[in-house]
One Martini backbone bead per residue (centre of mass of N, CA, C, O) as a GRO file, in nm:
protein
  258
    1MET     BB    1  -2.195   2.879  -4.141
    2ALA     BB    2  -2.297   2.850  -3.850
    3SER     BB    3  -2.460   2.599  -3.823
    4ARG     BB    4  -2.182   2.371  -3.892
    5ARG     BB    5  -2.047   2.555  -3.642
    6ASP     BB    6  -2.250   2.375  -3.473
    7LEU     BB    7  -2.246   2.099  -3.541
    8LEU     BB    8  -1.957   2.041  -3.498
    9GLU     BB    9  -1.923   2.173  -3.170
   10GLU     BB   10  -2.184   1.919  -3.107
   11VAL     BB   11  -1.975   1.639  -3.186
   12SER     BB   12  -1.747   1.748  -3.016
   13ARG     BB   13  -1.912   1.694  -2.735
   14ALA     BB   14  -2.000   1.399  -2.790
   15SER     BB   15  -1.753   1.259  -2.812
   16ALA     BB   16  -1.644   1.334  -2.539
   17ARG     BB   17  -1.852   1.199  -2.403
   18VAL     BB   18  -1.808   0.947  -2.482
   19GLY     BB   19  -1.471   0.893  -2.417
   20ALA     BB   20  -1.536   0.907  -2.172
   21HIS     BB   21  -1.768   0.693  -2.090
   22MET     BB   22  -1.502   0.490  -2.168
   23ALA     BB   23  -1.355   0.556  -1.946
   24SER     BB   24  -1.461   0.467  -1.740
   25ASP     BB   25  -1.537   0.187  -1.788
   26ALA     BB   26  -1.277   0.081  -1.819
   27THR     BB   27  -1.167   0.123  -1.566
   28GLY     BB   28  -1.434  -0.074  -1.415
   29LEU     BB   29  -1.332  -0.348  -1.564
   30GLU     BB   30  -1.005  -0.305  -1.439
   31LEU     BB   31  -1.173  -0.334  -1.087
   32VAL     BB   32  -1.270  -0.635  -1.143
   33ALA     BB   33  -1.038  -0.793  -1.228
   34LEU     BB   34  -0.871  -0.706  -0.972
   35VAL     BB   35  -1.089  -0.830  -0.781
   36VAL     BB   36  -1.080  -1.141  -0.900
   37VAL     BB   37  -0.790  -1.210  -0.924
   38CYS     BB   38  -0.767  -1.150  -0.574
   39GLY     BB   39  -0.979  -1.381  -0.502
   40PHE     BB   40  -0.796  -1.610  -0.616
   41CYS     BB   41  -0.564  -1.575  -0.487
   42VAL     BB   42  -0.630  -1.613  -0.195
   43VAL     BB   43  -0.768  -1.844  -0.209
   44LEU     BB   44  -0.505  -2.034  -0.327
   45GLN     BB   45  -0.374  -1.881  -0.033
   46ALA     BB   46  -0.592  -2.114   0.132
   47PHE     BB   47  -0.501  -2.391   0.054
   48MET     BB   48  -0.209  -2.393   0.084
   49ALA     BB   49  -0.195  -2.383   0.327
   50ARG     BB   50  -0.405  -2.584   0.479
   51ARG     BB   51  -0.260  -2.815   0.354
   52GLY     BB   52   0.021  -2.814   0.467
   53ALA     BB   53  -0.120  -2.876   0.738
   54VAL     BB   54  -0.128  -3.224   0.624
   55LYS     BB   55   0.092  -3.272   0.597
   56HIS     BB   56   0.281  -3.149   0.849
   57GLY     BB   57   0.118  -3.105   1.047
   58ALA     BB   58  -0.019  -2.967   1.294
   59GLY     BB   59   0.165  -2.846   1.532
   60ASP     BB   60   0.371  -2.724   1.333
   61HIS     BB   61   0.188  -2.576   1.200
   62VAL     BB   62   0.152  -2.337   1.453
   63ALA     BB   63   0.480  -2.241   1.413
   64PHE     BB   64   0.418  -2.129   1.127
   65GLN     BB   65   0.214  -1.915   1.131
   66ARG     BB   66   0.337  -1.730   1.291
   67LEU     BB   67   0.611  -1.655   1.121
   68ARG     BB   68   0.430  -1.607   0.880
   69ARG     BB   69   0.282  -1.316   1.017
   70ARG     BB   70   0.529  -1.193   1.102
   71TYR     BB   71   0.675  -1.208   0.787
   72ASN     BB   72   0.468  -1.037   0.606
   73ALA     BB   73   0.403  -0.811   0.726
   74VAL     BB   74   0.708  -0.726   0.710
   75TYR     BB   75   0.750  -0.729   0.365
   76ALA     BB   76   0.530  -0.607   0.288
   77LEU     BB   77   0.569  -0.299   0.368
   78GLY     BB   78   0.873  -0.286   0.280
   79THR     BB   79   0.736  -0.369  -0.072
   80PHE     BB   80   0.550  -0.148  -0.071
   81GLY     BB   81   0.752   0.112  -0.014
   82ASP     BB   82   0.919   0.030  -0.354
   83TRP     BB   83   0.675   0.036  -0.538
   84ILE     BB   84   0.570   0.333  -0.550
   85GLN     BB   85   0.839   0.462  -0.686
   86GLY     BB   86   0.880   0.353  -0.952
   87ALA     BB   87   0.661   0.515  -1.156
   88TYR     BB   88   0.821   0.827  -1.027
   89LEU     BB   89   1.138   0.838  -1.050
   90TYR     BB   90   1.166   0.995  -1.273
   91ALA     BB   91   0.998   1.203  -1.302
   92LEU     BB   92   1.052   1.351  -1.056
   93TYR     BB   93   1.344   1.381  -1.194
   94ARG     BB   94   1.201   1.584  -1.391
   95GLU     BB   95   1.065   1.839  -1.211
   96HIS     BB   96   1.320   1.907  -1.048
   97GLY     BB   97   1.486   1.934  -1.398
   98PHE     BB   98   1.634   1.722  -1.493
   99GLU     BB   99   1.837   1.553  -1.739
  100MET     BB  100   1.837   1.280  -1.863
  101ALA     BB  101   2.168   1.212  -1.792
  102ASP     BB  102   2.137   1.275  -1.492
  103ILE     BB  103   1.969   1.088  -1.406
  104GLY     BB  104   2.129   0.862  -1.525
  105TYR     BB  105   2.369   0.857  -1.307
  106ILE     BB  106   2.217   0.869  -1.044
  107PHE     BB  107   2.092   0.555  -1.136
  108VAL     BB  108   2.452   0.503  -1.143
  109LEU     BB  109   2.483   0.518  -0.811
  110GLY     BB  110   2.261   0.336  -0.682
  111TYR     BB  111   2.375   0.079  -0.807
  112PHE     BB  112   2.654   0.091  -0.746
  113THR     BB  113   2.550   0.103  -0.428
  114SER     BB  114   2.420  -0.228  -0.455
  115ALA     BB  115   2.734  -0.353  -0.539
  116THR     BB  116   2.883  -0.238  -0.263
  117LEU     BB  117   2.772  -0.077  -0.041
  118GLY     BB  118   2.548  -0.305   0.008
  119THR     BB  119   2.663  -0.603   0.039
  120TYR     BB  120   2.844  -0.519   0.280
  121VAL     BB  121   2.593  -0.476   0.475
  122ALA     BB  122   2.457  -0.741   0.430
  123SER     BB  123   2.682  -0.885   0.574
  124LEU     BB  124   2.656  -0.837   0.868
  125GLY     BB  125   2.415  -1.050   0.965
  126ASP     BB  126   2.572  -1.196   1.120
  127GLU     BB  127   2.684  -1.042   1.313
  128HIS     BB  128   2.461  -0.817   1.389
  129GLY     BB  129   2.200  -0.911   1.270
  130HIS     BB  130   1.856  -0.915   1.024
  131ARG     BB  131   1.755  -0.688   1.213
  132LYS     BB  132   1.887  -0.452   1.185
  133LEU     BB  133   1.865  -0.469   0.861
  134VAL     BB  134   1.553  -0.431   0.856
  135MET     BB  135   1.554  -0.167   1.016
  136LEU     BB  136   1.787  -0.018   0.832
  137TYR     BB  137   1.625  -0.043   0.594
  138GLY     BB  138   1.320   0.134   0.674
  139VAL     BB  139   1.486   0.382   0.762
  140SER     BB  140   1.695   0.451   0.491
  141TYR     BB  141   1.416   0.469   0.290
  142GLY     BB  142   1.277   0.643   0.412
  143ILE     BB  143   1.480   0.891   0.381
  144ALA     BB  144   1.457   0.838   0.080
  145CYS     BB  145   1.199   1.005   0.014
  146VAL     BB  146   1.164   1.165   0.174
  147ALA     BB  147   1.410   1.369   0.018
  148MET     BB  148   1.250   1.386  -0.258
  149ARG     BB  149   1.134   1.669  -0.231
  150TRP     BB  150   1.395   1.792  -0.290
  151SER     BB  151   1.639   1.980  -0.552
  152ASN     BB  152   1.909   1.952  -0.408
  153LEU     BB  153   2.133   1.721  -0.574
  154ALA     BB  154   2.321   1.655  -0.265
  155VAL     BB  155   2.061   1.482  -0.133
  156LEU     BB  156   1.966   1.300  -0.370
  157LEU     BB  157   2.202   1.145  -0.374
  158VAL     BB  158   2.226   1.052  -0.118
  159SER     BB  159   1.924   0.902  -0.152
  160ARG     BB  160   2.082   0.692  -0.379
  161VAL     BB  161   2.225   0.539  -0.138
  162LEU     BB  162   2.065   0.483   0.078
  163SER     BB  163   1.871   0.320  -0.140
  164GLY     BB  164   2.076   0.060  -0.245
  165VAL     BB  165   2.118  -0.038   0.004
  166ALA     BB  166   1.867  -0.112   0.066
  167TYR     BB  167   1.808  -0.280  -0.167
  168SER     BB  168   2.025  -0.540  -0.064
  169LEU     BB  169   1.830  -0.590   0.189
  170LEU     BB  170   1.587  -0.657   0.031
  171PHE     BB  171   1.762  -0.962  -0.088
  172SER     BB  172   1.856  -1.047   0.233
  173SER     BB  173   1.730  -1.015   0.514
  174PHE     BB  174   1.465  -1.133   0.518
  175GLU     BB  175   1.516  -1.401   0.411
  176SER     BB  176   1.749  -1.465   0.668
  177TRP     BB  177   1.550  -1.453   0.918
  178ALA     BB  178   1.413  -1.674   0.877
  179ILE     BB  179   1.553  -1.913   0.840
  180THR     BB  180   1.626  -1.855   1.105
  181GLU     BB  181   1.447  -1.869   1.317
  182ALA     BB  182   1.318  -2.098   1.248
  183ASP     BB  183   1.579  -2.264   1.390
  184ARG     BB  184   1.484  -2.163   1.643
  185VAL     BB  185   1.179  -2.287   1.677
  186ARG     BB  186   1.176  -2.550   1.518
  187VAL     BB  187   1.131  -2.549   1.220
  188ASP     BB  188   1.077  -2.713   0.930
  189ARG     BB  189   1.214  -2.667   0.630
  190ARG     BB  190   1.003  -2.747   0.455
  191TYR     BB  191   0.818  -2.457   0.460
  192LEU     BB  192   0.999  -2.203   0.331
  193VAL     BB  193   0.841  -2.307   0.080
  194GLN     BB  194   0.558  -2.143   0.220
  195LEU     BB  195   0.655  -1.871   0.267
  196PHE     BB  196   0.767  -1.760   0.012
  197SER     BB  197   0.557  -1.807  -0.141
  198ALA     BB  198   0.372  -1.589   0.032
  199ALA     BB  199   0.532  -1.352   0.003
  200THR     BB  200   0.542  -1.374  -0.322
  201PHE     BB  201   0.230  -1.255  -0.275
  202PHE     BB  202   0.262  -1.028  -0.099
  203ASN     BB  203   0.433  -0.896  -0.350
  204ALA     BB  204   0.202  -0.841  -0.563
  205VAL     BB  205   0.022  -0.699  -0.393
  206SER     BB  206   0.175  -0.451  -0.285
  207ALA     BB  207   0.184  -0.380  -0.587
  208VAL     BB  208  -0.067  -0.316  -0.648
  209ALA     BB  209  -0.121  -0.086  -0.428
  210ALA     BB  210   0.086   0.074  -0.507
  211GLY     BB  211  -0.058   0.151  -0.796
  212ILE     BB  212  -0.290   0.311  -0.626
  213ALA     BB  213  -0.216   0.482  -0.430
  214GLY     BB  214  -0.019   0.670  -0.605
  215ASN     BB  215  -0.179   0.706  -0.755
  216ALA     BB  216  -0.375   0.904  -0.625
  217VAL     BB  217  -0.163   1.120  -0.459
  218VAL     BB  218  -0.090   1.240  -0.748
  219VAL     BB  219  -0.408   1.324  -0.843
  220ALA     BB  220  -0.433   1.521  -0.597
  221PRO     BB  221  -0.507   1.808  -0.590
  222ASP     BB  222  -0.317   1.875  -0.323
  223ALA     BB  223  -0.010   1.728  -0.388
  224GLN     BB  224   0.113   2.047  -0.371
  225THR     BB  225   0.027   2.175  -0.044
  226THR     BB  226   0.274   2.155   0.127
  227PRO     BB  227   0.553   2.182   0.364
  228LEU     BB  228   0.800   2.082   0.183
  229GLY     BB  229   0.684   2.082  -0.128
  230GLY     BB  230   0.573   2.083  -0.485
  231ASN     BB  231   0.597   1.818  -0.589
  232ARG     BB  232   0.432   1.590  -0.748
  233TYR     BB  233   0.555   1.309  -0.699
  234ALA     BB  234   0.600   1.306  -0.354
  235PRO     BB  235   0.339   1.117  -0.215
  236ALA     BB  236   0.427   0.913  -0.264
  237PHE     BB  237   0.723   0.860  -0.099
  238ASP     BB  238   0.573   0.952   0.171
  239VAL     BB  239   0.412   0.693   0.219
  240GLY     BB  240   0.670   0.503   0.135
  241ALA     BB  241   0.792   0.587   0.443
  242VAL     BB  242   0.555   0.494   0.596
  243SER     BB  243   0.607   0.175   0.522
  244LEU     BB  244   0.859   0.186   0.633
  245PHE     BB  245   0.905   0.251   0.878
  246ALA     BB  246   0.659   0.048   0.976
  247CYS     BB  247   0.873  -0.184   0.904
  248ALA     BB  248   1.077  -0.102   1.131
  249LEU     BB  249   0.860  -0.156   1.369
  250GLY     BB  250   0.807  -0.441   1.295
  251ALA     BB  251   1.099  -0.594   1.376
  252ARG     BB  252   1.098  -0.450   1.636
  253THR     BB  253   0.861  -0.605   1.779
  254TRP     BB  254   0.809  -0.875   1.562
  255TRP     BB  255   1.067  -0.966   1.586
  256ALA     BB  256   1.341  -1.079   1.714
  257GLU     BB  257   1.662  -1.209   1.715
  258ALA     BB  258   1.884  -1.336   1.388
   0.00000   0.00000   0.00000
């Protein structure tokens, strides 16, 4: 009987080793596939950019390239800070001890704020400048991410209101600044198609990077040992906050008032 038990334990350990090995191989294949696909997208994006220079002329293309670099650098930081939260928002609320119904109300508050207060704030760009609103996006969303460290309901509700406003700004103020700035520097509006195409590409890249970075900081052994709180999903929001504050600083530094 003892030998049979030992045999079963050995089979179980062997199965576990095989499973771990297969999981490791699968992870390696996923990373290889990701690198190949991203590399192909980069080559395709470079080809499209070069094609635009030939189509519209090298002289005008120089001004467009400067605009594209400034816009995409800030936009990628802003979208990275938004993407990295998505996979962990519900889990973070659960870790704070909230029930599913309570979390649903918190989400509804964010969407309601985005549709009401966020829409109003986004409309102020024509009067006060779209760059200021992009800076407001980075600062308010960054503060909302930092506030996710605390379990206090009032703090989390304020965080969700700030996130709702920021969400409206993300899908209005960035593009509005790009169009206004293109007119200011006299870039042909035909270039806007390529500008927003490149922005979509960098949005996808930032989503992939945010997924990798978020997973890395959440599974880190010391993820709960920071002085700001112990929620194990909060480090992803900390990284998002850094990216969002950098977005606001980049808009202030690299963008002209528009």
